[in-house]
Tab-separated table of C-alpha atoms in Angstrom:
chain	number	residue	atom	x	y	z
A	153	MET	CA	19.039	-2.392	-10.326
A	154	PRO	CA	17.012	0.729	-10.507
A	155	TRP	CA	18.000	3.582	-8.049
A	156	TYR	CA	15.237	4.169	-5.320
A	157	TRP	CA	14.528	6.745	-2.979
A	158	PRO	CA	16.124	6.751	0.512
A	159	VAL	CA	14.182	4.621	2.779
A	160	PHE	CA	13.515	6.712	6.438
A	161	ALA	CA	13.999	2.851	8.587
A	162	LEU	CA	12.971	4.179	11.502
A	163	SER	CA	13.397	2.313	14.988
A	164	PRO	CA	10.716	2.352	17.412
A	165	ASN	CA	9.728	5.347	19.056
A	166	GLN	CA	12.237	7.055	16.772
A	167	TYR	CA	10.846	10.998	15.526
A	168	ARG	CA	13.085	13.087	13.671
A	169	GLY	CA	12.445	16.977	13.981
A	170	THR	CA	10.581	19.150	15.986
A	171	LEU	CA	7.451	21.275	15.642
A	172	SER	CA	8.187	24.718	14.483
A	173	PRO	CA	5.973	27.616	15.558
A	174	GLU	CA	7.213	29.071	12.299
A	175	TYR	CA	5.973	26.389	10.271
A	176	PHE	CA	2.376	26.175	11.874
A	177	ALA	CA	2.237	30.204	11.724
A	178	SER	CA	2.969	30.301	8.043
A	179	SER	CA	0.656	27.260	7.217
A	180	THR	CA	-2.550	28.802	9.210
A	181	GLY	CA	-1.334	32.265	9.396
A	182	VAL	CA	-1.792	32.370	13.276
A	183	VAL	CA	-0.659	30.564	16.504
A	184	THR	CA	-2.978	31.099	19.212
A	185	MET	CA	-2.290	29.032	21.869
A	186	ASP	CA	0.002	26.284	22.573
A	187	LEU	CA	-1.491	23.230	25.199
A	188	TYR	CA	1.266	20.992	27.064
A	189	PHE	CA	0.525	17.673	28.492
A	190	SER	CA	3.009	15.364	30.620
A	191	PRO	CA	2.261	11.983	32.394
A	192	GLN	CA	3.905	14.477	35.093
A	193	GLY	CA	1.287	17.214	34.709
A	194	ASN	CA	-1.946	18.074	36.584
A	195	ASP	CA	-5.483	18.536	34.334
A	196	ASP	CA	-6.166	21.184	36.950
A	197	ASP	CA	-3.177	23.422	35.744
A	198	ASN	CA	-4.013	25.663	32.883
A	199	GLY	CA	-1.577	23.963	30.588
A	200	THR	CA	0.146	26.910	28.462
A	201	GLY	CA	3.711	25.616	29.575
A	202	PRO	CA	5.960	22.574	30.190
A	203	ALA	CA	5.672	23.753	33.926
A	204	THR	CA	1.731	23.865	34.361
A	205	ALA	CA	1.319	20.657	31.496
A	206	LYS	CA	-2.133	19.318	31.700
A	207	LYS	CA	-1.654	15.547	32.237
A	208	THR	CA	-4.624	13.263	30.331
A	209	VAL	CA	-5.713	12.794	26.947
A	210	SER	CA	-9.350	13.540	28.488
A	211	ALA	CA	-8.042	16.972	29.485
A	212	ALA	CA	-7.174	17.253	25.664
A	213	ASN	CA	-10.239	16.210	24.414
A	214	LYS	CA	-12.285	18.611	26.720
A	215	PHE	CA	-10.151	21.458	25.491
A	216	LEU	CA	-10.827	20.529	21.916
A	217	ALA	CA	-14.258	20.204	22.431
A	218	ASP	CA	-14.649	23.550	24.333
A	219	SER	CA	-11.936	25.963	23.942
A	220	ALA	CA	-10.055	25.009	20.477
A	221	LYS	CA	-9.236	27.740	18.502
A	222	PRO	CA	-7.835	27.916	14.769
A	223	GLY	CA	-3.971	27.313	14.884
A	224	ASP	CA	-4.054	25.890	18.326
A	225	ARG	CA	-1.369	23.336	18.943
A	226	LEU	CA	-1.454	20.211	21.274
A	227	LEU	CA	1.766	19.414	22.356
A	228	PHE	CA	2.477	15.958	24.251
A	229	ARG	CA	5.838	15.531	26.048
A	230	ALA	CA	8.200	13.528	23.850
A	231	ASP	CA	8.648	10.563	25.871
A	232	GLY	CA	5.482	10.478	27.593
A	233	GLN	CA	3.002	7.524	27.422
A	234	PHE	CA	-0.598	8.995	27.686
A	235	PRO	CA	-3.592	6.343	28.048
A	236	GLY	CA	-6.814	7.249	26.018
A	237	THR	CA	-8.055	7.862	22.599
A	238	LEU	CA	-7.701	11.399	21.387
A	239	GLU	CA	-10.987	12.927	19.597
A	240	ILE	CA	-10.822	15.608	17.364
A	241	GLY	CA	-13.811	17.212	15.419
A	242	CYS	CA	-12.492	20.971	14.918
A	243	ARG	CA	-13.840	22.770	11.564
A	244	PHE	CA	-10.643	24.762	11.625
A	245	PRO	CA	-6.967	23.689	11.388
A	246	LEU	CA	-5.578	22.125	14.365
A	247	HIS	CA	-1.884	20.947	14.969
A	248	VAL	CA	-0.858	17.909	17.284
A	249	GLY	CA	2.859	17.211	18.124
A	250	THR	CA	5.450	17.024	20.775
A	251	TYR	CA	8.051	19.261	23.032
A	252	ASP	CA	11.358	18.279	24.772
A	253	GLY	CA	12.999	15.776	22.982
A	254	ASN	CA	13.348	14.130	19.652
A	255	VAL	CA	11.462	10.798	20.389
A	256	ARG	CA	7.768	10.331	19.784
A	257	ALA	CA	4.959	11.096	22.272
A	258	THR	CA	2.606	7.464	22.718
A	259	ILE	CA	-0.958	7.157	22.949
A	260	LEU	CA	-2.146	3.754	24.402
A	261	SER	CA	-5.369	3.194	23.101
A	262	GLY	CA	-5.722	-0.447	24.182
A	263	ALA	CA	-8.894	-1.799	22.838
A	264	SER	CA	-10.160	1.496	21.018
A	265	ASN	CA	-8.959	3.660	18.399
A	266	GLY	CA	-6.030	5.745	19.205
A	267	LEU	CA	-7.047	9.049	17.144
A	268	ASN	CA	-10.546	9.803	15.560
A	269	TYR	CA	-10.538	12.882	13.502
A	270	SER	CA	-13.758	13.867	12.317
A	271	GLY	CA	-13.116	17.621	11.511
A	272	THR	CA	-13.312	19.683	8.320
A	273	GLY	CA	-10.462	22.186	8.720
A	274	GLY	CA	-7.445	20.188	8.260
A	275	LEU	CA	-4.886	18.361	10.505
A	276	PHE	CA	-1.425	18.368	10.926
A	277	VAL	CA	0.186	15.526	13.276
A	278	ARG	CA	3.842	15.038	13.987
A	279	GLY	CA	5.859	12.756	16.155
A	280	LEU	CA	2.790	10.709	17.535
A	281	LYS	CA	2.809	6.805	18.138
A	282	LEU	CA	-0.229	5.187	18.849
A	283	VAL	CA	-0.154	1.757	20.355
A	284	GLY	CA	-3.528	-0.273	20.542
A	285	ASP	CA	-3.622	-4.090	22.232
A	286	GLY	CA	-3.810	-6.178	19.327
A	287	GLN	CA	-7.090	-7.897	20.621
A	288	SER	CA	-9.838	-5.827	20.094
A	289	THR	CA	-13.151	-7.260	18.547
A	290	ASP	CA	-14.069	-3.771	17.121
A	291	PRO	CA	-14.536	-4.464	13.258
A	292	LEU	CA	-12.795	-0.933	12.765
A	293	HIS	CA	-9.875	-1.369	15.597
A	294	THR	CA	-7.410	1.633	14.122
A	295	GLY	CA	-4.608	4.109	14.982
A	296	PHE	CA	-5.180	6.919	12.583
A	297	ASN	CA	-9.063	6.661	11.986
A	298	VAL	CA	-9.742	9.521	9.399
A	299	GLY	CA	-13.800	9.798	8.758
A	300	ALA	CA	-14.331	13.301	7.768
A	301	GLU	CA	-15.116	16.150	4.660
A	302	ALA	CA	-11.725	17.833	4.803
A	303	ALA	CA	-8.920	19.181	3.240
A	304	GLY	CA	-5.065	19.169	4.358
A	305	LEU	CA	-4.222	16.433	6.262
A	306	ASP	CA	-0.633	15.980	7.169
A	307	PHE	CA	0.898	12.796	9.033
A	308	GLU	CA	4.858	13.140	9.352
A	309	ASP	CA	7.158	11.136	11.792
A	310	VAL	CA	4.044	9.148	13.191
A	311	GLU	CA	4.010	5.574	14.020
A	312	ALA	CA	1.259	3.206	14.687
A	313	SER	CA	0.871	-0.564	15.622
A	314	GLY	CA	-1.162	-3.203	17.571
A	315	TYR	CA	-4.769	-2.568	15.834
A	316	THR	CA	-6.827	-5.080	14.581
A	317	PHE	CA	-8.080	-3.397	11.403
A	318	ALA	CA	-5.359	-0.847	10.249
A	319	ASN	CA	-2.507	1.325	11.597
A	320	MET	CA	-4.640	3.998	9.512
A	321	LEU	CA	-8.230	4.008	8.014
A	322	LEU	CA	-8.885	7.018	5.663
A	323	MET	CA	-12.419	7.652	4.575
A	324	GLY	CA	-14.907	10.205	3.759
A	325	ASP	CA	-14.662	12.864	1.445
A	326	LEU	CA	-11.027	13.904	1.715
A	327	ARG	CA	-8.327	16.232	-0.023
A	328	ASP	CA	-4.772	16.464	0.079
A	329	VAL	CA	-3.438	13.699	2.348
A	330	THR	CA	0.266	13.343	3.000
A	331	VAL	CA	1.821	10.453	4.976
A	332	ARG	CA	5.198	10.923	5.302
A	333	LYS	CA	8.281	9.055	6.912
A	334	ALA	CA	5.539	6.931	9.309
A	335	TYR	CA	6.405	3.644	10.522
A	336	LEU	CA	3.400	1.599	10.360
A	337	HIS	CA	3.779	-1.943	11.466
A	338	HIS	CA	2.390	-4.739	13.341
A	339	SER	CA	-1.345	-4.444	12.686
A	340	ALA	CA	-3.752	-6.268	10.318
A	341	ASN	CA	-3.324	-3.812	7.612
A	342	GLY	CA	-0.707	-0.779	7.403
A	343	LEU	CA	-2.794	1.715	5.389
A	344	PHE	CA	-6.076	1.080	4.477
A	345	VAL	CA	-8.206	3.743	2.275
A	346	SER	CA	-11.919	3.157	2.027
A	347	ALA	CA	-13.899	6.138	0.237
A	348	PRO	CA	-15.240	6.994	-3.194
A	349	THR	CA	-14.030	10.767	-2.897
A	350	VAL	CA	-10.683	10.758	-1.865
A	351	ARG	CA	-8.550	12.746	-4.030
A	352	GLY	CA	-4.678	13.608	-3.685
A	353	LEU	CA	-2.989	10.866	-1.601
A	354	ARG	CA	0.882	10.964	-1.093
A	355	VAL	CA	2.550	8.149	0.970
A	356	LEU	CA	6.215	8.947	0.846
A	357	ASN	CA	9.409	7.407	2.626
A	358	SER	CA	7.430	5.481	5.104
A	359	GLU	CA	8.077	2.175	6.250
A	360	ILE	CA	5.151	-0.147	6.327
A	361	ALA	CA	5.754	-3.637	7.412
A	362	HIS	CA	4.702	-6.747	9.420
A	363	ASN	CA	1.272	-6.450	8.899
A	364	GLY	CA	-1.014	-9.363	8.556
A	365	VAL	CA	-2.536	-12.353	10.626
A	366	PRO	CA	-2.919	-12.932	13.436
A	367	HIS	CA	-4.416	-9.921	14.136
A	368	ASN	CA	-7.476	-10.257	11.612
A	369	PRO	CA	-7.306	-13.228	9.942
A	370	GLN	CA	-10.009	-12.425	7.656
A	371	SER	CA	-9.109	-9.548	6.037
A	372	SER	CA	-5.639	-8.499	6.581
A	373	GLY	CA	-1.960	-8.677	5.136
A	374	PHE	CA	-1.944	-5.382	2.802
A	375	GLY	CA	0.740	-3.104	3.402
A	376	LEU	CA	-1.103	-0.152	1.158
A	377	SER	CA	-4.584	-1.085	0.276
A	378	ILE	CA	-5.796	2.125	-1.723
A	379	ASN	CA	-9.232	1.739	-2.912
A	380	GLY	CA	-11.545	4.273	-5.089
A	381	THR	CA	-8.724	7.056	-4.925
A	382	GLU	CA	-7.957	9.664	-7.703
A	383	GLU	CA	-4.193	11.422	-7.927
A	384	ILE	CA	-2.010	9.149	-6.093
A	385	GLU	CA	1.800	9.010	-5.341
A	386	VAL	CA	3.408	6.356	-3.542
A	387	ALA	CA	7.052	6.826	-3.499
A	388	GLY	CA	10.366	6.183	-1.644
A	389	ASN	CA	8.850	3.409	0.540
A	390	HIS	CA	9.974	0.561	2.238
A	391	ILE	CA	6.787	-1.880	2.037
A	392	HIS	CA	8.035	-5.562	3.619
A	393	HIS	CA	6.871	-8.324	5.295
A	394	ASN	CA	3.084	-8.068	5.003
A	395	SER	CA	1.378	-11.216	5.044
A	396	GLY	CA	-2.108	-12.242	5.583
A	397	THR	CA	-5.119	-13.982	4.007
A	398	GLY	CA	-7.366	-10.881	3.055
A	399	GLY	CA	-5.418	-11.041	-0.546
A	400	GLY	CA	-2.312	-9.660	1.220
A	401	SER	CA	0.091	-7.470	-1.153
A	402	GLY	CA	2.694	-4.903	-0.503
A	403	CYS	CA	0.948	-2.046	-2.506
A	404	MET	CA	-2.522	-2.235	-3.991
A	405	VAL	CA	-4.773	0.081	-6.160
A	406	TYR	CA	-8.083	-0.693	-6.403
A	407	LEU	CA	-10.648	1.016	-8.896
A	408	CYS	CA	-8.245	3.805	-8.743
A	409	ARG	CA	-6.922	6.493	-11.387
A	410	HIS	CA	-4.277	8.702	-11.892
A	411	PHE	CA	-1.742	6.542	-9.610
A	412	ASP	CA	2.085	6.889	-9.312
A	413	ILE	CA	4.122	4.123	-7.730
A	414	HIS	CA	7.671	4.637	-8.051
A	415	HIS	CA	11.292	4.043	-6.452
A	416	ASN	CA	9.671	1.823	-3.361
A	417	ARG	CA	11.175	-1.157	-2.343
A	418	VAL	CA	8.897	-3.697	-1.899
A	419	GLU	CA	9.944	-7.374	-0.455
A	420	ASP	CA	8.927	-10.332	1.463
A	421	ASN	CA	5.124	-9.666	1.040
A	422	ASN	CA	3.129	-12.832	1.082
A	423	ASP	CA	-0.276	-14.486	1.217
A	424	PRO	CA	-0.090	-17.911	3.136
A	425	ASN	CA	-3.194	-19.068	1.581
A	426	PRO	CA	-2.595	-21.171	-1.155
A	427	ASP	CA	-5.866	-21.541	-2.802
A	428	THR	CA	-5.994	-17.335	-3.459
A	429	GLY	CA	-2.760	-16.974	-5.301
A	430	ASP	CA	-2.043	-13.806	-3.852
A	431	GLY	CA	0.816	-11.847	-2.205
A	432	GLN	CA	2.255	-9.770	-4.925
A	433	GLY	CA	4.475	-6.932	-4.372
A	434	ILE	CA	2.529	-4.254	-6.296
A	435	VAL	CA	-1.213	-4.679	-7.808
A	436	ALA	CA	-3.244	-2.734	-9.815
A	437	ASP	CA	-6.990	-4.036	-9.958
A	438	ASP	CA	-9.626	-2.273	-12.089
A	439	SER	CA	-7.235	0.790	-12.370
A	440	TRP	CA	-6.185	3.159	-15.092
A	441	GLU	CA	-3.892	5.941	-16.177
A	442	GLY	CA	-0.722	4.973	-13.980
A	443	TRP	CA	2.772	4.781	-13.785
A	444	ILE	CA	4.603	1.554	-11.754
A	445	GLY	CA	8.153	2.782	-12.385
A	446	SER	CA	11.677	2.277	-10.867
A	447	ASN	CA	10.898	-0.009	-7.885
A	448	ASP	CA	12.903	-2.918	-6.487
A	449	ILE	CA	10.908	-5.500	-5.951
A	450	ARG	CA	11.988	-8.943	-4.258
A	451	ARG	CA	10.770	-12.238	-2.946
A	452	ASN	CA	6.840	-11.257	-3.021
A	453	LEU	CA	5.586	-14.745	-2.981
A	454	ASN	CA	3.315	-14.789	-5.912
A	455	GLY	CA	4.511	-12.140	-8.159
A	456	GLY	CA	6.061	-8.815	-8.612
A	457	ILE	CA	3.878	-6.799	-10.487
A	458	GLN	CA	0.144	-7.674	-11.346
A	459	LEU	CA	-2.275	-5.812	-13.408
A	460	HIS	CA	-5.966	-7.528	-13.052
A	461	ASP	CA	-9.293	-6.872	-14.145
A	462	GLU	CA	-11.310	-8.007	-11.393
A	463	LEU	CA	-14.484	-6.222	-12.521
A	464	GLN	CA	-15.915	-7.007	-16.083
A	465	GLY	CA	-15.936	-3.791	-17.797
A	466	SER	CA	-13.448	-2.112	-15.578
A	467	SER	CA	-10.054	-3.473	-17.052
A	468	PRO	CA	-6.787	-1.333	-16.359
A	469	SER	CA	-5.902	0.678	-19.010
A	470	ASP	CA	-3.483	3.289	-19.949
A	471	ILE	CA	-0.726	2.397	-17.680
A	472	THR	CA	2.965	2.266	-18.114
A	473	ILE	CA	5.328	-0.115	-15.980
A	474	ARG	CA	8.638	0.510	-16.604
A	475	GLY	CA	12.252	0.206	-15.235
A	476	ASN	CA	11.274	-1.798	-12.387
A	477	TYR	CA	13.717	-4.797	-10.847
A	478	ILE	CA	11.977	-7.887	-10.042
A	479	GLU	CA	14.067	-10.984	-8.610
A	480	GLY	CA	12.757	-14.120	-6.646
A	481	CYS	CA	9.153	-13.875	-7.242
A	482	VAL	CA	6.791	-16.773	-8.398
A	483	ILE	CA	5.771	-14.793	-11.342
A	484	GLY	CA	7.908	-11.416	-12.459
A	485	LEU	CA	5.476	-9.493	-14.407
A	486	SER	CA	1.596	-10.743	-14.675
A	487	HIS	CA	-1.102	-9.290	-16.887
A	488	GLN	CA	-4.481	-10.861	-15.988
A	489	GLY	CA	-7.150	-9.586	-18.133
A	490	GLY	CA	-8.217	-6.946	-20.561
A	491	ALA	CA	-6.094	-3.943	-20.137
A	492	GLY	CA	-5.423	-2.285	-23.370
A	493	ASN	CA	-2.960	0.285	-24.145
A	494	VAL	CA	-0.799	-0.868	-21.263
A	495	LEU	CA	3.235	-0.730	-21.923
A	496	TRP	CA	5.710	-2.982	-19.966
A	497	GLU	CA	8.951	-1.663	-20.912
A	498	GLY	CA	12.551	-1.845	-19.645
A	499	ASN	CA	12.024	-4.085	-16.955
A	500	GLU	CA	14.394	-6.664	-15.506
A	501	VAL	CA	13.119	-9.719	-14.109
A	502	ILE	CA	14.899	-13.006	-12.856
A	503	CYS	CA	13.411	-16.191	-11.898
A	504	VAL	CA	15.975	-18.168	-10.399
A	505	THR	CA	14.037	-20.774	-8.191
A	506	ARG	CA	12.384	-23.562	-9.390
A	507	ALA	CA	8.822	-23.774	-8.462
A	508	ALA	CA	5.754	-25.046	-9.919
A	509	TYR	CA	4.479	-22.068	-11.282
A	510	MET	CA	7.131	-19.509	-12.000
A	511	ALA	CA	7.791	-17.522	-15.144
A	512	ALA	CA	9.287	-14.213	-15.882
A	513	ILE	CA	5.986	-13.191	-17.664
A	514	ASP	CA	2.772	-14.546	-17.265
A	515	VAL	CA	-0.226	-13.364	-19.632
A	516	TYR	CA	-3.744	-14.546	-18.693
A	517	ARG	CA	-5.566	-12.446	-21.327
A	518	ALA	CA	-4.685	-9.311	-23.433
A	519	GLU	CA	-6.380	-6.862	-25.379
A	520	VAL	CA	-4.620	-4.969	-28.363
A	521	GLY	CA	-2.412	-2.433	-27.112
A	522	THR	CA	-0.375	-4.666	-24.705
A	523	ARG	CA	3.029	-4.248	-25.452
A	524	PHE	CA	5.924	-6.081	-23.948
A	525	ARG	CA	9.412	-3.572	-24.961
A	526	ARG	CA	12.726	-4.000	-23.751
A	527	ASN	CA	12.577	-6.005	-20.826
A	528	ILE	CA	15.578	-8.159	-19.834
A	529	LEU	CA	14.224	-11.926	-18.744
A	530	ARG	CA	16.300	-14.303	-17.133
A	531	ALA	CA	15.001	-17.604	-16.055
A	532	GLU	CA	17.396	-20.407	-14.297
A	533	GLY	CA	17.091	-23.488	-12.575
A	534	GLY	CA	14.057	-24.588	-14.799
A	535	ALA	CA	11.894	-21.629	-14.202
A	536	LEU	CA	9.690	-20.285	-17.455
A	537	LEU	CA	10.457	-16.996	-19.587
A	538	LEU	CA	6.521	-16.808	-20.654
A	539	MET	CA	3.300	-18.542	-19.882
A	540	MET	CA	0.260	-17.735	-21.585
A	541	ASP	CA	-3.212	-19.203	-20.526
A	542	GLN	CA	-5.395	-18.036	-23.186
A	543	GLY	CA	-2.848	-17.060	-26.341
A	544	LEU	CA	-1.306	-14.187	-27.030
A	545	GLY	CA	-4.391	-12.406	-27.777
A	546	GLY	CA	-3.347	-8.448	-28.655
A	547	ALA	CA	-0.284	-8.576	-26.512
A	548	THR	CA	3.158	-8.051	-28.655
A	549	PHE	CA	6.886	-8.326	-27.917
A	550	ASP	CA	9.298	-6.059	-29.439
A	551	LEU	CA	13.106	-6.379	-28.626
A	552	ASP	CA	12.780	-8.303	-25.234
A	553	ASP	CA	15.848	-9.881	-24.155
A	554	TRP	CA	15.133	-13.399	-23.529
A	555	ARG	CA	17.842	-15.808	-21.791
A	556	SER	CA	17.135	-18.983	-20.135
A	557	GLN	CA	19.144	-22.180	-19.459
A	558	THR	CA	16.532	-24.064	-21.086
A	559	PRO	CA	14.064	-21.746	-22.725
A	560	VAL	CA	10.581	-22.865	-22.299
A	561	PHE	CA	7.223	-21.195	-23.432
A	562	VAL	CA	4.021	-22.362	-22.363
A	563	SER	CA	0.633	-21.077	-24.313
A	564	ARG	CA	-2.510	-22.887	-23.507
A	565	GLY	CA	-1.064	-26.263	-21.934
A	566	ARG	CA	1.730	-26.543	-25.282
A	567	GLY	CA	5.627	-26.104	-24.380
A	568	PHE	CA	7.574	-24.621	-26.923
A	569	THR	CA	11.257	-24.313	-26.748
A	570	SER	CA	11.690	-20.563	-28.116
A	571	LEU	CA	9.479	-17.820	-28.594
A	572	ALA	CA	9.766	-18.209	-32.393
A	573	ALA	CA	7.818	-21.331	-32.373
A	574	LEU	CA	5.282	-19.739	-30.008
A	575	LEU	CA	4.829	-16.956	-32.160
A	576	ALA	CA	4.395	-19.056	-35.281
A	577	ALA	CA	1.728	-21.130	-33.499
A	578	GLU	CA	-0.317	-18.149	-31.908
A	579	PRO	CA	-1.455	-15.645	-33.857
A	580	LEU	CA	-1.550	-11.834	-33.135
A	581	GLY	CA	-5.164	-10.722	-32.636
A	582	ILE	CA	-6.586	-14.389	-31.868
A	583	GLN	CA	-7.620	-14.886	-28.143
A	584	GLN	CA	-9.091	-18.008	-27.213
A	585	ALA	CA	-11.249	-17.889	-24.256
A	586	GLY	CA	-12.854	-20.649	-22.046
A	587	LYS	CA	-11.205	-22.590	-19.396
A	588	LYS	CA	-7.431	-22.601	-18.523
A	589	SER	CA	-5.579	-25.428	-20.177
A	590	LYS	CA	-3.889	-28.347	-17.828
A	591	PRO	CA	-0.521	-29.361	-18.675
A	592	LYS	CA	-0.398	-32.941	-20.177
A	593	GLY	CA	2.864	-35.429	-20.564
A	594	LYS	CA	6.284	-33.864	-20.696
A	595	LEU	CA	4.881	-30.495	-19.704
A	596	ALA	CA	3.007	-31.775	-16.876
A	597	LYS	CA	6.575	-32.784	-15.087
A	598	LEU	CA	7.807	-29.558	-15.856
A	599	LEU	CA	4.758	-27.745	-14.101
A	600	PRO	CA	3.503	-29.854	-11.531
A	601	GLY	CA	0.710	-28.881	-9.394
A	602	GLN	CA	-0.149	-25.412	-10.688
A	603	PRO	CA	-2.487	-23.864	-8.131
A	604	ALA	CA	-5.790	-22.733	-9.280
A	605	ARG	CA	-5.897	-18.798	-10.176
A	606	SER	CA	-7.504	-16.106	-7.450
A	607	THR	CA	-10.883	-15.065	-8.566
A	608	THR	CA	-11.697	-13.913	-5.193
A	609	ARG	CA	-9.347	-11.291	-3.943
A	610	GLY	CA	-11.777	-8.437	-5.585
A	611	GLU	CA	-14.532	-10.167	-3.453
A	612	ARG	CA	-12.726	-10.063	-0.356
A	613	ILE	CA	-11.732	-6.297	-0.716
A	614	ARG	CA	-15.398	-5.453	-1.738
A	615	GLU	CA	-16.045	-7.346	1.669
A	616	MET	CA	-13.941	-5.457	3.297
A	617	LEU	CA	-15.167	-2.286	2.046
A	618	ALA	CA	-18.670	-2.962	2.440
A	619	ASN	CA	-17.798	-3.895	6.284
A	620	VAL	CA	-16.227	-0.552	6.679
A	621	ARG	CA	-19.128	1.368	5.443
A	622	LYS	CA	-21.374	-0.620	7.610
A	623	HIS	CA	-19.682	0.020	11.066
A	624	ALA	CA	-18.971	3.512	9.674
A	625	GLY	CA	-22.522	3.972	9.597
A	626	LYS	CA	-23.025	2.710	13.427
A	627	GLY	CA	-20.410	5.631	14.502
A	628	VAL	CA	-17.622	3.474	14.987
A	629	VAL	CA	-15.686	6.204	12.598
């Protein structure tokens, strides 16, 4: 089993660390004013100290609109609750955090967003907890809602829950966004990126869990859905129990470039819709130049790691999948379509449960340059070691360790008892296109009721992206 980064399993309302004036002075060069807020405060006071704290989010918004200067800090009492939506549109760096305690301050936003950011100068948020009512009809009901042209956004030790679209939505022309030690849970989706020009996203040491239906049955169930982004790092996170009918998965990158997904623990993510076949741990759809390594992936319903070409002509390529441990998934390693120059190396896959459609490796279509090397594959209880719907295509296998109680390999509906027999029957470089074969005879008994493959997840994602942009154009974001 690979080693993975320590995950900060944050209990509700738990906040580690305090805001340091020295930190903010070093990040902006100056701290001009600290403005304090407390549930026991008074908006008529000046707010310059804990004893004269202001009271409401409305007072904070008025200060931001009328008086804020570069380097100012809004400090909310750590154990306080503040109804409203924080509106930040500053064109200079701003800091939001807590004081007088080591727990998070809570913004109760009800049916509205928790924090809207439309500024350009950068934002630093620490120790803030956003709570929605979970019942809003707003199609973009979101906790941290970032629709801006900005660089330098940093969210640390934050929490969000109860939002019918996402805990965090990033869209616009964004650069250098970091989310670390966050707890994003019990909303329709965890973190959703919808932007053609996000560059530089890091999601680190966070817990993203229990997102999905019933919050939004049409588009839900993603822990991380990262779309149209370059230069991504997802590391040290615990992504678990995300489940929804929108093609839900633990972590998905779609139309992304230069991504590094490593040392995460991804488990128990699911798509309850049997017709879609989604619910994987980690998915790379139509993305390229990436690394998926040293992740611990367990019990994700329909797959451990999947590469998929949803759009013709935009196949995943130049990707290395190395050193991952996968257990208890219907399919361990899934290579569905296109994808040249892909290396699957040093992964350990254990299939231990008898299922209708279970295999350590599933190759749907592979171009020359797809290589499986030094993987350890174990199949027990009747699971398959290898399934290929359209033959080998360009895939090659090199020094893989195949272990099974009853070795079974399937290609285009034909069963083989050894890999050697399959390779003899399926010459390399010959790809048979056409409809997926259906098992017959003894093979049908071995593989009863195989579900249809999903061809709609990309369509649903594109619908979600179009919906975000549509409502953003109406001023929702």
